[in-house]
Amino acid sequence: MLNFYGVEIASRLLLGTAQYPSPAILADAARASGTEILTVSLRRESGRLREGQDFWGLIADLGVRVLPNTAGCHSVKEAVTTAQMAREVFGTSWIKLEVIGEADTLQPDVFGLVEAARILTSEGFEVFPYTTEDLVVAERLLDAGCKLLMPWGAPIGTGMGLNNVYGLRSLRAHFPDVPLVIDAGIGRPSHAAAAMELGYDAVLLNTAVAKAGDPVAMAGAFARAIEAGRAGFLADPIEPRDMAAPSTPVFGRASLA
Ligand SMILES: CC(=O)[C@@H](O)[C@H](O)COP(=O)(O)O
């Protein structure tokens, strides 16, 4: 079972809550996904109070954990302040930390991320950092007190899947005991399955479900793909090879005589 900061989690799919056609579809998609963790942006909740209250009721009905995020923050100060407010609003010390550094790719500002992570862990937060696959940054985030890492698959909202499989494989190999969650850029269930086959512990996604033609069906498809990918990883897949190898034994030949 997954363990995030001492909390055991059965579902390996974490779901975002933005961009659904309606709150009812979000709720149905969350149920179909089997997720136990929904990410929620503080900005959304504080911005439109009435809608926020309805939204909070919906989350409470689903009986899932909330992982507040600092989506849209571009500086350390903004991210830290948003995290502090989120702790008050949502009553949890979990925070998905995003410090965005570049507008076109929404690439994390990894320098600001490490600084913000250090500040927040010293204040008792349990930080889920949205990062790249960079090994040195990963080491710095762990030094800063993060107990798990959330590298991107591809830029948020692109649906491109796993852009740097080599880097992600290498991150997995360097940190075998750290929970690793692919966060962002997943477009199709096969991308999520591929992440799990690499040995990743879980996948966080939003756009691919929220913007699908049928978000509820897509949520179910992702849940099954993640389970299949995990099962495949645990079953110890064969290594690819360059030369063909007959899968049918060649001893004993058919004879026409
Ligand atoms: C919801 C959330 O936390 C996003 O910031 C996250 O990174 C998801 O990205 P996708 O929308 O690309 O799945």
Coordinates of N, CA and C and ligand atoms in Angstrom, one line a residue, residues 16-17 39 69 71 96 98 130 155-158 183-186 204-208, ligand 1:
G16 N -7.2 15.8 -9.9 CA -7.4 17.2 -9.8 C -8.9 17.5 -9.9
T17 N -9.3 18.7 -9.5 CA -10.7 19.1 -9.4 C -11.1 20.2 -10.4
T39 N -6.9 16.9 -5.4 CA -6.2 18.2 -5.2 C -7.1 19.3 -5.4
N69 N -3.4 22.7 -3.2 CA -2.2 23.0 -3.9 C -2.0 24.5 -4.1
A71 N -1.3 26.0 -6.9 CA -1.4 26.2 -8.3 C -1.4 27.7 -8.6
K96 N 0.4 20.4 -1.8 CA 1.1 20.2 -3.1 C 1.7 21.5 -3.5
E98 N 3.5 24.1 -5.7 CA 3.9 24.5 -7.1 C 4.5 25.9 -7.0
Y130 N 5.9 19.7 -6.7 CA 5.8 19.5 -8.1 C 7.1 19.9 -8.7
P155 N 4.6 19.1 -19.5 CA 3.9 20.3 -19.0 C 2.4 20.2 -18.7
I156 N 2.0 20.9 -17.7 CA 0.6 20.8 -17.2 C -0.3 21.0 -18.4
G157 N -1.3 20.2 -18.5 CA -2.4 20.4 -19.5 C -2.1 20.0 -20.9
T158 N -0.9 19.6 -21.2 CA -0.5 19.2 -22.6 C -1.0 17.8 -23.0
D183 N 3.2 13.7 -11.9 CA 2.2 14.8 -11.7 C 2.3 15.7 -13.0
A184 N 1.2 15.7 -13.8 CA 1.0 16.6 -14.9 C 1.5 16.0 -16.2
G185 N 0.7 16.4 -17.3 CA 1.1 16.1 -18.6 C 0.5 14.8 -19.1
I186 N -0.1 14.0 -18.3 CA -0.7 12.7 -18.7 C -1.9 13.0 -19.6
L204 N -0.8 11.6 -10.6 CA -1.7 12.7 -10.4 C -2.1 13.3 -11.7
L205 N -3.4 13.4 -12.0 CA -3.8 14.0 -13.3 C -5.1 14.7 -13.1
N206 N -5.3 15.6 -14.0 CA -6.5 16.5 -14.0 C -7.1 16.6 -15.4
T207 N -6.4 17.3 -16.3 CA -7.0 17.7 -17.6 C -7.5 16.5 -18.4
A208 N -6.7 15.4 -18.4 CA -7.1 14.3 -19.2 C -8.4 13.7 -18.9
Ligands
LIG1 C1 -4.5 19.7 -10.6 C2 -3.1 19.9 -10.5 O1 -2.6 19.8 -9.5 C3 -2.4 20.3 -11.7 O2 -1.5 21.3 -11.4 C4 -1.6 19.1 -12.1 O3 -0.3 19.3 -12.3 C5 -2.3 18.3 -13.2 O4 -1.8 18.4 -14.5 P1 -2.6 17.9 -15.7 O5 -3.8 18.8 -15.8 O6 -1.7 18.0 -16.9 O7 -3.0 16.5 -15.4

